[in-house]
Amino acid sequence: MRLSQSLIPTLKEIPAEAQIASHRLMLRAGLVRQMASGIYAWLPAGLRVLRRIEQIVREEQDAAGVQELLMPTIQSADLWRESGRYEAYGKEMLRITDRHERELLFGPTNEEMITAIMRDAVKSYRDLPQMLYHIQWKFRDEVRPRFGVLRGREFLMKDAYSFDLDYEGALIAYKKFMLAYMRTFQRIGITAIPMRADTGQIGGDLSHEFHILAPTGESGVFYDAAFEAGDAAGETDIDAFYEKMTTIYAATDEKHDLAAWGAVPEERKREGRGIEVGQIFYFGKKYSETMGFSVIGKDGSRIFPEMGSYGIGVSRLVGAIIEARHDEAGIIWPDAVAPFRAAILNLRQGDAVTDKICDELYARLGADALYDDREERAGAKFAEADLMGHPWQIIVGPRGAAAGMVELKRRATGDRTELPVEDALAKVLG
Ligand code: ATP
Ligand code: MG
C-alpha cells in the first residue's frame, strides 16, 4: 500500500481515554477507532492484523481435524431456555426483541446452538466423534469494557465444540485442542502458558486458560520457568505433551495451590500477570442431557454425547500481542501477524534516484509492503514506522541510493545495516 493513499490515521498525541500501552498504541497507530463503548471499527491496517491471526488460528484448527462452519450472531432465546442459561446469564447478555415480539439475543457463545445443530443432524454412534469451530463476532455486555479490544463488548472469537461417545474420547479431543492452541500461539510468535482454571458459566470440571505474560494482565499468575522455553508444541506424542503441560506448575491466582507451588524449585518460581487469550473446557453431558441430544449406540442404547468447548479471543490477541511486544517508540509486531512485512521509507520523495529504487522495491514486495511515499521529513517517517511496528524498514536516502545501497532496519533489535538493494530484498523476503 502507498501510505499517501491509505487510511492509516496515526496520532501524535497520546489519547487521554486509553489507560494501557496496547490501547494507546492501537489508537496511535491507526488500527482501530471506538464507535461506542467497547465496540470498535477495524481500520485497514488493524484489519490486516486481525485477519492474519484469524488465518493462523484457522489453519491450526483445520490441521487438528476440526471442521469450520459459520453460525449466526443472532440466536433465539428459546434455545437458551432449553439449557436453562437464558435466565442464568444475566445482564451480560444483549437481549433483542424483533417486530413480532419474538425474543432474540446477540450470542455471547454457542454451546446451545451447536448442540441444537448436532441434535438435528446426528442420530447414530457412527456419526461421532465430531469437532467443529467457527470464527464469529460475539457480544457480551461487560460491566466495565476497558483496555480497548482486550475487554470489548463486541469481539471476535474462535469457538470450537467437541462431541464424543465417552469420557476417553472427550479427553483425546481436549488434548488435541491444547496442542493446537500451543502451536497457534507459537506460530503467532508469542509465549502462552496453559494454566488450570475454573469453569465458571460454561460448567464442567476440567479447564485450562492460556495466558500471555504482561504486567498489565488482569490475572495474577504463578508458573514454573520451564514454560519460558516456549517449545512445548514441538512435542510429537500427544499424551507426552499433555502430561508435560499438566504436570509443570502453572496456575492463575484463582486456582493457585500453595502445596504444589512449594514443590517447585525456588530458582524456577515465576510470579507475574497474565492476559487470558484462550480457554478450553470439558463439561461432559451438561448440554446434551439438558437439551435432549442423544445418539443410538451400537447395542441400541441411548448415549448422551460428552462435550467440550474451546475458545480463542482473536480480537483480544491483537491487544495482548502489543501488550507483550512494544517499546517507547511503538509496536514491535511478530513477523507472522504484522500488517506489513516491511515499510519502504523514501527519504527524498521526488528525487529521481530514490523514487526509482523505492518503486522497484515496492513492485517486488507487493501487498506486503507499506510504501511511505509522502512529502514528509525523514524524522517523521522514522517515527511513524517505529510506531506502526513493521518488522523491517527499508530506508532509501539520496546518498546511498546513488551507489545502489539502502539501509535495512530490524524493528525488534534496532539493528541497522547498509547493503545493496537485492540483499535487502532477500533478507526481507527470506
Ligand atoms: P474473561 O475472564 O477475560 O472475561 P471469559 O473467561 O469470560 O473471559 P471465555 O468465555 O473463556 O471468556 O471466552 C473465550 C475467549 O474469548 C477468552 O479466553 C478471551 O480471550 C476472549 N474474550 C472473552 N471476553 C472477551 C471480551 N470482553 N473482549 C475480548 N475478548 C474476550
Ligand atoms: Mg475464559
Short mmCIF file of C-alpha atoms and ligand atoms in Angstrom, two decimals:
data_model
loop_
_atom_site.label_atom_id
_atom_site.label_comp_id
_atom_site.label_asym_id
_atom_site.label_seq_id
_atom_site.Cartn_x
_atom_site.Cartn_y
_atom_site.Cartn_z
CA MET A 1 0.00 0.00 0.00
CA ARG A 2 1.11 3.57 -0.64
CA LEU A 3 0.92 5.49 2.60
CA SER A 4 -0.04 8.68 0.76
CA GLN A 5 -3.24 6.95 -0.42
CA SER A 6 -4.03 4.90 2.71
CA LEU A 7 -6.37 5.39 5.62
CA ILE A 8 -3.91 4.92 8.46
CA PRO A 9 -4.82 7.81 10.76
CA THR A 10 -1.86 7.88 13.15
CA LEU A 11 -1.93 10.18 16.17
CA LYS A 12 0.98 12.14 17.60
CA GLU A 13 -0.74 12.94 20.87
CA ILE A 14 -1.32 10.28 23.49
CA PRO A 15 -5.08 9.56 23.60
CA ALA A 16 -6.36 10.52 27.05
CA GLU A 17 -9.03 7.79 27.21
CA ALA A 18 -6.53 4.92 26.97
CA GLN A 19 -5.03 3.58 30.19
CA ILE A 20 -2.66 0.91 28.90
CA ALA A 21 0.05 0.74 26.24
CA SER A 22 -1.70 -1.55 23.76
CA HIS A 23 -4.85 0.57 23.73
CA ARG A 24 -2.85 3.78 23.27
CA LEU A 25 -0.74 2.21 20.52
CA MET A 26 -3.71 0.74 18.67
CA LEU A 27 -5.27 4.20 18.52
CA ARG A 28 -2.00 5.98 17.78
CA ALA A 29 -1.01 3.54 15.00
CA GLY A 30 -4.43 3.96 13.36
CA LEU A 31 -5.52 0.33 13.80
CA VAL A 32 -8.92 0.85 15.38
CA ARG A 33 -11.41 3.51 16.42
CA GLN A 34 -14.02 3.20 19.14
CA MET A 35 -17.57 3.57 17.78
CA ALA A 36 -19.42 3.07 21.09
CA SER A 37 -18.31 1.82 24.50
CA GLY A 38 -16.43 -1.46 23.92
CA ILE A 39 -17.31 -1.50 20.21
CA TYR A 40 -14.56 -0.92 17.65
CA ALA A 41 -14.19 -0.34 13.94
CA TRP A 42 -11.15 -2.12 12.49
CA LEU A 43 -9.36 0.24 10.13
CA PRO A 44 -7.36 -1.18 7.19
CA ALA A 45 -4.05 -1.81 9.00
CA GLY A 46 -5.80 -3.21 12.09
CA LEU A 47 -7.95 -5.48 9.97
CA ARG A 48 -4.84 -6.91 8.30
CA VAL A 49 -3.52 -7.98 11.71
CA LEU A 50 -6.88 -9.39 12.77
CA ARG A 51 -7.13 -11.40 9.54
CA ARG A 52 -3.59 -12.79 9.87
CA ILE A 53 -4.25 -14.00 13.40
CA GLU A 54 -7.59 -15.43 12.29
CA GLN A 55 -5.88 -17.29 9.45
CA ILE A 56 -3.24 -18.88 11.72
CA VAL A 57 -5.98 -19.90 14.14
CA ARG A 58 -7.97 -21.37 11.24
CA GLU A 59 -5.05 -23.31 9.79
CA GLU A 60 -4.22 -24.90 13.14
CA GLN A 61 -7.85 -25.86 13.75
CA ASP A 62 -8.01 -27.40 10.28
CA ALA A 63 -4.72 -29.24 10.89
CA ALA A 64 -6.15 -30.71 14.09
CA GLY A 65 -9.11 -32.09 12.13
CA VAL A 66 -11.68 -29.55 13.33
CA GLN A 67 -14.32 -28.61 10.73
CA GLU A 68 -15.19 -24.99 10.08
CA LEU A 69 -18.80 -23.84 9.92
CA LEU A 70 -20.40 -20.45 10.45
CA MET A 71 -23.23 -19.91 12.89
CA PRO A 72 -25.18 -16.64 13.08
CA THR A 73 -24.54 -13.86 15.61
CA ILE A 74 -28.25 -13.63 16.49
CA GLN A 75 -29.80 -16.51 18.42
CA SER A 76 -33.26 -17.35 19.66
CA ALA A 77 -33.98 -17.00 23.39
CA ASP A 78 -35.87 -20.32 23.33
CA LEU A 79 -32.66 -22.18 22.57
CA TRP A 80 -31.14 -20.79 25.75
CA ARG A 81 -34.25 -21.60 27.77
CA GLU A 82 -33.67 -25.25 26.88
CA SER A 83 -30.30 -25.30 28.66
CA GLY A 84 -31.50 -23.06 31.46
CA ARG A 85 -28.90 -20.41 30.70
CA TYR A 86 -31.29 -17.73 29.43
CA GLU A 87 -32.04 -16.50 32.95
CA ALA A 88 -28.67 -17.56 34.42
CA TYR A 89 -26.59 -15.49 32.01
CA GLY A 90 -27.88 -12.24 33.45
CA LYS A 91 -27.10 -8.73 32.31
CA GLU A 92 -24.11 -9.66 30.21
CA MET A 93 -26.46 -10.94 27.52
CA LEU A 94 -27.73 -8.43 24.99
CA ARG A 95 -31.40 -9.24 24.56
CA ILE A 96 -33.31 -8.14 21.48
CA THR A 97 -36.98 -8.20 20.52
CA ASP A 98 -37.96 -8.36 16.85
CA ARG A 99 -41.05 -6.79 15.17
CA HIS A 100 -43.13 -9.88 16.03
CA GLU A 101 -42.19 -9.59 19.70
CA ARG A 102 -40.01 -12.66 19.41
CA GLU A 103 -37.13 -12.78 21.85
CA LEU A 104 -33.67 -12.94 20.37
CA LEU A 105 -30.17 -12.30 21.65
CA PHE A 106 -26.74 -11.45 20.31
CA GLY A 107 -24.73 -14.61 21.00
CA PRO A 108 -22.11 -14.43 23.78
CA THR A 109 -21.08 -18.06 22.99
CA ASN A 110 -22.58 -21.00 21.06
CA GLU A 111 -22.89 -24.18 23.16
CA GLU A 112 -26.69 -24.23 22.82
CA MET A 113 -26.73 -23.52 19.10
CA ILE A 114 -24.13 -26.15 18.15
CA THR A 115 -25.91 -28.71 20.34
CA ALA A 116 -29.18 -27.96 18.52
CA ILE A 117 -27.44 -28.35 15.15
CA MET A 118 -25.95 -31.69 16.20
CA ARG A 119 -29.23 -32.89 17.72
CA ASP A 120 -30.89 -32.33 14.38
CA ALA A 121 -28.13 -33.85 12.21
CA VAL A 122 -26.61 -36.69 14.19
CA LYS A 123 -28.52 -39.81 15.24
CA SER A 124 -26.08 -42.70 15.45
CA TYR A 125 -22.86 -43.59 17.30
CA ARG A 126 -21.33 -43.97 13.83
CA ASP A 127 -21.56 -40.20 13.33
CA LEU A 128 -19.28 -39.47 16.30
CA PRO A 129 -16.74 -38.19 17.24
CA GLN A 130 -17.03 -34.72 15.68
CA MET A 131 -15.18 -31.44 16.21
CA LEU A 132 -16.49 -28.15 14.80
CA TYR A 133 -15.47 -24.50 15.01
CA HIS A 134 -16.39 -21.08 13.77
CA ILE A 135 -14.84 -17.65 13.92
CA GLN A 136 -17.61 -15.20 14.65
CA TRP A 137 -18.37 -11.94 16.47
CA LYS A 138 -19.71 -12.25 19.98
CA PHE A 139 -21.40 -9.72 22.22
CA ARG A 140 -21.10 -9.57 25.99
CA ASP A 141 -22.43 -6.54 27.76
CA GLU A 142 -19.40 -6.28 30.06
CA VAL A 143 -19.89 -4.14 33.20
CA ARG A 144 -16.61 -2.38 32.55
CA PRO A 145 -15.45 -2.54 28.95
CA ARG A 146 -11.85 -1.33 29.08
CA PHE A 147 -8.34 -1.57 27.73
CA GLY A 148 -9.55 -1.25 24.14
CA VAL A 149 -10.05 -4.56 22.35
CA LEU A 150 -8.76 -6.53 25.36
CA ARG A 151 -12.14 -6.24 27.03
CA GLY A 152 -14.61 -5.14 24.42
CA ARG A 153 -18.34 -5.75 24.27
CA GLU A 154 -18.33 -6.86 20.65
CA PHE A 155 -15.32 -9.10 19.97
CA LEU A 156 -14.14 -11.79 17.57
CA MET A 157 -13.80 -15.30 18.96
CA LYS A 158 -12.86 -18.68 17.56
CA ASP A 159 -15.06 -21.13 19.39
CA ALA A 160 -14.96 -24.87 18.85
CA TYR A 161 -17.02 -27.76 20.19
CA SER A 162 -16.31 -31.47 20.50
CA PHE A 163 -18.76 -34.40 20.70
CA ASP A 164 -17.68 -37.87 21.81
CA LEU A 165 -19.30 -41.13 22.85
CA ASP A 166 -17.36 -41.47 26.10
CA TYR A 167 -15.02 -39.74 28.51
CA GLU A 168 -11.89 -41.27 26.94
CA GLY A 169 -12.86 -39.80 23.56
CA ALA A 170 -13.59 -36.41 25.10
CA LEU A 171 -10.19 -36.38 26.77
CA ILE A 172 -8.48 -37.10 23.44
CA ALA A 173 -10.33 -34.12 21.93
CA TYR A 174 -9.28 -31.94 24.89
CA LYS A 175 -5.63 -32.88 24.37
CA LYS A 176 -5.86 -32.21 20.62
CA PHE A 177 -7.16 -28.71 21.27
CA MET A 178 -4.48 -28.00 23.85
CA LEU A 179 -1.81 -28.97 21.33
CA ALA A 180 -3.46 -26.98 18.53
CA TYR A 181 -3.54 -23.93 20.84
CA MET A 182 0.14 -24.17 21.74
CA ARG A 183 1.01 -24.47 18.05
CA THR A 184 -1.20 -21.49 17.23
CA PHE A 185 0.44 -19.21 19.79
CA GLN A 186 3.92 -20.38 18.82
CA ARG A 187 3.21 -19.57 15.15
CA ILE A 188 1.89 -16.16 16.09
CA GLY A 189 5.21 -15.55 17.82
CA ILE A 190 4.21 -15.27 21.47
CA THR A 191 4.59 -17.41 24.59
CA ALA A 192 1.27 -18.52 26.06
CA ILE A 193 1.10 -20.74 29.14
CA PRO A 194 -1.75 -23.20 29.82
CA MET A 195 -3.00 -22.83 33.40
CA ARG A 196 -5.50 -24.86 35.40
CA ALA A 197 -8.66 -22.76 35.59
CA ASP A 198 -12.17 -22.50 36.96
CA THR A 199 -15.01 -23.39 34.60
CA GLY A 200 -17.43 -20.56 35.53
CA GLN A 201 -20.60 -20.06 33.44
CA ILE A 202 -19.88 -22.87 30.97
CA GLY A 203 -19.90 -25.57 33.69
CA GLY A 204 -17.89 -28.79 33.98
CA ASP A 205 -14.76 -29.78 35.84
CA LEU A 206 -11.70 -29.70 33.57
CA SER A 207 -10.47 -26.45 32.13
CA HIS A 208 -7.31 -24.58 31.15
CA GLU A 209 -6.79 -20.93 30.37
CA PHE A 210 -3.96 -19.79 28.10
CA HIS A 211 -2.18 -16.69 29.33
CA ILE A 212 0.24 -14.28 27.70
CA LEU A 213 2.54 -12.67 30.22
CA ALA A 214 2.25 -8.89 30.51
CA PRO A 215 2.47 -6.55 33.50
CA THR A 216 -0.99 -5.13 32.72
CA GLY A 217 -2.71 -8.55 32.68
CA GLU A 218 -5.90 -8.86 34.72
CA SER A 219 -4.93 -12.20 36.33
CA GLY A 220 -2.13 -12.93 38.77
CA VAL A 221 -0.18 -15.97 37.53
CA PHE A 222 2.28 -18.39 39.10
CA TYR A 223 4.32 -20.70 36.91
CA ASP A 224 7.43 -22.81 36.58
CA ALA A 225 10.20 -21.23 34.47
CA ALA A 226 10.20 -24.44 32.40
CA PHE A 227 7.36 -22.82 30.40
CA GLU A 228 9.63 -19.99 29.27
CA ALA A 229 11.37 -22.25 26.74
CA GLY A 230 8.24 -21.97 24.56
CA ASP A 231 8.96 -25.21 22.65
CA ALA A 232 6.06 -27.28 24.01
CA ALA A 233 4.32 -27.52 20.65
CA GLY A 234 7.33 -29.36 19.24
CA GLU A 235 6.36 -32.46 21.23
CA THR A 236 5.22 -35.17 18.79
CA ASP A 237 3.46 -37.58 21.14
CA ILE A 238 0.17 -36.02 22.25
CA ASP A 239 -0.04 -37.91 25.54
CA ALA A 240 3.52 -36.97 26.48
CA PHE A 241 2.75 -33.37 25.53
CA TYR A 242 -0.40 -33.28 27.67
CA GLU A 243 1.37 -34.93 30.57
CA LYS A 244 4.11 -32.30 30.41
CA MET A 245 1.67 -29.36 30.13
CA THR A 246 -0.35 -30.53 33.09
CA THR A 247 2.47 -31.54 35.45
CA ILE A 248 4.69 -28.47 35.17
CA TYR A 249 3.20 -25.97 37.61
CA ALA A 250 1.12 -23.08 36.23
CA ALA A 251 -1.99 -21.56 37.78
CA THR A 252 -3.90 -18.31 37.93
CA ASP A 253 -4.44 -16.78 41.37
CA GLU A 254 -7.95 -18.33 41.48
CA LYS A 255 -6.50 -21.84 41.29
CA HIS A 256 -3.15 -21.24 42.98
CA ASP A 257 -2.22 -24.25 45.13
CA LEU A 258 0.35 -23.40 47.79
CA ALA A 259 1.30 -27.03 48.46
CA ALA A 260 2.10 -27.76 44.81
CA TRP A 261 3.82 -24.37 44.46
CA GLY A 262 6.05 -25.27 47.40
CA ALA A 263 7.38 -28.24 45.44
CA VAL A 264 8.65 -26.02 42.58
CA PRO A 265 12.38 -25.33 42.98
CA GLU A 266 12.92 -21.77 44.28
CA GLU A 267 15.03 -20.65 41.28
CA ARG A 268 12.30 -21.73 38.84
CA LYS A 269 9.40 -19.93 40.53
CA ARG A 270 7.91 -17.13 38.45
CA GLU A 271 5.13 -14.77 39.50
CA GLY A 272 3.58 -12.20 37.25
CA ARG A 273 0.45 -11.10 35.46
CA GLY A 274 -1.28 -12.69 32.51
CA ILE A 275 -3.81 -11.87 29.82
CA GLU A 276 -6.24 -14.71 29.06
CA VAL A 277 -6.21 -15.29 25.31
CA GLY A 278 -7.93 -18.66 25.23
CA GLN A 279 -9.72 -21.22 27.35
CA ILE A 280 -10.69 -24.86 26.89
CA PHE A 281 -13.39 -26.74 28.80
CA TYR A 282 -14.53 -30.31 29.22
CA PHE A 283 -18.07 -30.36 30.61
CA GLY A 284 -19.41 -33.84 29.84
CA LYS A 285 -23.16 -34.19 29.27
CA LYS A 286 -24.26 -30.83 30.62
CA TYR A 287 -25.76 -29.64 27.31
CA SER A 288 -26.50 -32.96 25.63
CA GLU A 289 -28.65 -34.03 28.59
CA THR A 290 -30.46 -30.76 29.25
CA MET A 291 -31.15 -30.25 25.54
CA GLY A 292 -32.02 -33.86 24.80
CA PHE A 293 -29.27 -34.63 22.31
CA SER A 294 -28.64 -38.38 22.19
CA VAL A 295 -27.45 -40.92 19.63
CA ILE A 296 -28.27 -44.61 19.31
CA GLY A 297 -25.37 -46.75 20.47
CA LYS A 298 -24.08 -49.99 18.94
CA ASP A 299 -26.31 -52.05 21.25
CA GLY A 300 -29.36 -49.87 20.64
CA SER A 301 -28.96 -47.85 23.86
CA ARG A 302 -29.31 -44.07 24.06
CA ILE A 303 -25.99 -42.23 24.52
CA PHE A 304 -25.76 -38.59 25.54
CA PRO A 305 -22.52 -37.30 23.98
CA GLU A 306 -19.65 -35.97 26.06
CA MET A 307 -18.84 -32.41 25.09
CA GLY A 308 -16.14 -29.77 25.37
CA SER A 309 -15.77 -26.20 24.15
CA TYR A 310 -12.66 -24.32 23.15
CA GLY A 311 -12.29 -20.54 22.71
CA ILE A 312 -9.62 -18.18 21.45
CA GLY A 313 -10.04 -14.42 21.71
CA VAL A 314 -8.98 -13.43 18.20
CA SER A 315 -9.54 -9.69 18.61
CA ARG A 316 -8.20 -9.72 22.19
CA LEU A 317 -5.00 -11.28 20.82
CA VAL A 318 -4.26 -8.14 18.81
CA GLY A 319 -4.09 -6.07 22.00
CA ALA A 320 -2.39 -8.83 24.00
CA ILE A 321 0.41 -9.21 21.45
CA ILE A 322 1.06 -5.47 21.58
CA GLU A 323 0.96 -5.53 25.38
CA ALA A 324 3.73 -8.16 25.29
CA ARG A 325 5.68 -6.60 22.40
CA HIS A 326 6.22 -2.86 22.38
CA ASP A 327 8.73 -0.23 23.47
CA GLU A 328 8.79 3.55 23.97
CA ALA A 329 8.62 4.16 20.22
CA GLY A 330 5.70 1.87 19.40
CA ILE A 331 4.59 -1.61 18.44
CA ILE A 332 7.04 -4.46 17.66
CA TRP A 333 4.98 -6.88 15.55
CA PRO A 334 6.00 -10.54 15.36
CA ASP A 335 6.66 -11.29 11.65
CA ALA A 336 3.70 -13.67 11.34
CA VAL A 337 0.98 -11.14 12.18
CA ALA A 338 2.41 -7.74 11.18
CA PRO A 339 0.06 -5.72 8.96
CA PHE A 340 3.00 -5.13 6.61
CA ARG A 341 6.21 -7.10 6.50
CA ALA A 342 8.24 -4.04 5.60
CA ALA A 343 7.95 -0.28 5.26
CA ILE A 344 9.81 1.43 2.44
CA LEU A 345 10.89 4.87 3.60
CA ASN A 346 11.69 7.24 0.78
CA LEU A 347 13.75 9.96 2.48
CA ARG A 348 13.63 12.27 -0.52
CA GLN A 349 10.35 11.96 -2.33
CA GLY A 350 10.64 13.40 -5.83
CA ASP A 351 14.35 12.60 -6.19
CA ALA A 352 14.76 10.56 -9.39
CA VAL A 353 17.17 8.03 -7.85
CA THR A 354 15.37 7.38 -4.53
CA ASP A 355 11.99 7.25 -6.30
CA LYS A 356 13.31 4.68 -8.76
CA ILE A 357 14.70 2.38 -6.07
CA CYS A 358 11.55 2.71 -3.96
CA ASP A 359 9.30 1.92 -6.93
CA GLU A 360 11.38 -1.15 -7.65
CA LEU A 361 11.26 -2.33 -4.01
CA TYR A 362 7.54 -1.71 -3.90
CA ALA A 363 6.94 -3.66 -7.12
CA ARG A 364 8.92 -6.61 -5.76
CA LEU A 365 7.39 -6.68 -2.27
CA GLY A 366 3.83 -6.05 -3.42
CA ALA A 367 0.99 -6.02 -0.92
CA ASP A 368 3.33 -6.99 1.93
CA ALA A 369 4.95 -3.56 1.88
CA LEU A 370 3.81 -0.16 3.03
CA TYR A 371 5.49 2.47 0.88
CA ASP A 372 5.91 5.78 2.73
CA ASP A 373 5.79 8.00 -0.34
CA ARG A 374 4.58 11.11 1.46
CA GLU A 375 6.25 14.52 1.28
CA GLU A 376 7.40 14.34 4.89
CA ARG A 377 10.56 14.91 6.89
CA ALA A 378 12.77 11.86 7.39
CA GLY A 379 12.31 12.14 11.17
CA ALA A 380 8.52 11.90 10.85
CA LYS A 381 8.80 8.85 8.60
CA PHE A 382 11.13 7.08 11.04
CA ALA A 383 8.86 7.84 13.98
CA GLU A 384 5.74 6.56 12.22
CA ALA A 385 7.41 3.38 11.01
CA ASP A 386 8.59 2.66 14.58
CA LEU A 387 5.10 3.40 15.91
CA MET A 388 3.42 1.09 13.39
CA GLY A 389 5.94 -1.62 14.22
CA HIS A 390 6.75 -3.13 10.81
CA PRO A 391 9.30 -5.95 11.32
CA TRP A 392 11.56 -4.37 8.65
CA GLN A 393 12.21 -0.83 7.47
CA ILE A 394 13.98 -0.28 4.17
CA ILE A 395 15.38 3.22 4.29
CA VAL A 396 16.19 4.81 0.96
CA GLY A 397 18.21 8.05 1.13
CA PRO A 398 19.79 10.01 -1.74
CA ARG A 399 23.44 9.37 -0.81
CA GLY A 400 23.19 5.58 -0.54
CA ALA A 401 20.76 5.34 -3.43
CA ALA A 402 23.28 6.87 -5.83
CA ALA A 403 25.53 3.88 -5.03
CA GLY A 404 22.66 1.37 -5.19
CA MET A 405 22.64 1.00 -1.40
CA VAL A 406 19.78 1.12 1.11
CA GLU A 407 19.63 0.82 4.86
CA LEU A 408 17.76 -2.07 6.45
CA LYS A 409 16.42 -1.74 9.98
CA ARG A 410 15.10 -4.61 12.07
CA ARG A 411 12.43 -3.17 14.36
CA ALA A 412 12.80 -5.77 17.12
CA THR A 413 16.52 -5.22 17.69
CA GLY A 414 17.05 -1.74 16.26
CA ASP A 415 19.95 -3.13 14.16
CA ARG A 416 20.65 -1.08 11.03
CA THR A 417 22.86 -2.21 8.16
CA GLU A 418 23.69 -0.65 4.82
CA LEU A 419 23.51 -3.08 1.92
CA PRO A 420 22.71 -3.40 -1.80
CA VAL A 421 19.04 -3.32 -2.81
CA GLU A 422 18.98 -7.01 -3.80
CA ASP A 423 20.46 -8.12 -0.48
CA ALA A 424 17.92 -6.07 1.45
CA LEU A 425 15.11 -7.66 -0.55
CA ALA A 426 16.50 -11.14 0.07
CA LYS A 427 16.58 -10.52 3.83
CA VAL A 428 13.05 -9.14 3.96
CA LEU A 429 11.63 -11.92 1.81
CA GLY A 430 13.68 -14.67 3.50
P1 ATP B 1 -12.71 -13.04 30.83
O1 ATP B 1 -12.45 -13.89 32.06
O2 ATP B 1 -11.50 -12.32 30.36
O3 ATP B 1 -13.92 -12.19 30.95
P2 ATP B 1 -14.06 -15.30 29.78
O4 ATP B 1 -13.39 -16.36 30.59
O5 ATP B 1 -15.39 -14.83 30.18
O6 ATP B 1 -13.06 -14.06 29.65
P3 ATP B 1 -14.39 -17.19 27.63
O7 ATP B 1 -15.84 -17.50 27.74
O8 ATP B 1 -13.40 -18.16 28.15
O9 ATP B 1 -14.10 -15.74 28.25
O10 ATP B 1 -14.12 -16.81 26.09
C1 ATP B 1 -13.02 -17.30 25.31
C2 ATP B 1 -12.03 -16.22 24.99
O11 ATP B 1 -12.66 -15.08 24.42
C3 ATP B 1 -11.31 -15.68 26.21
O12 ATP B 1 -10.22 -16.51 26.56
C4 ATP B 1 -10.85 -14.31 25.72
O13 ATP B 1 -9.64 -14.43 25.00
C5 ATP B 1 -11.95 -13.89 24.76
N1 ATP B 1 -12.85 -12.91 25.40
C6 ATP B 1 -13.75 -13.12 26.36
N2 ATP B 1 -14.38 -11.99 26.73
C7 ATP B 1 -13.84 -11.01 25.94
C8 ATP B 1 -14.08 -9.61 25.82
N3 ATP B 1 -14.98 -8.99 26.57
N4 ATP B 1 -13.35 -8.92 24.90
C9 ATP B 1 -12.44 -9.54 24.14
N5 ATP B 1 -12.18 -10.85 24.21
C10 ATP B 1 -12.86 -11.59 25.09
MG MG B 2 -12.28 -17.74 29.93
#
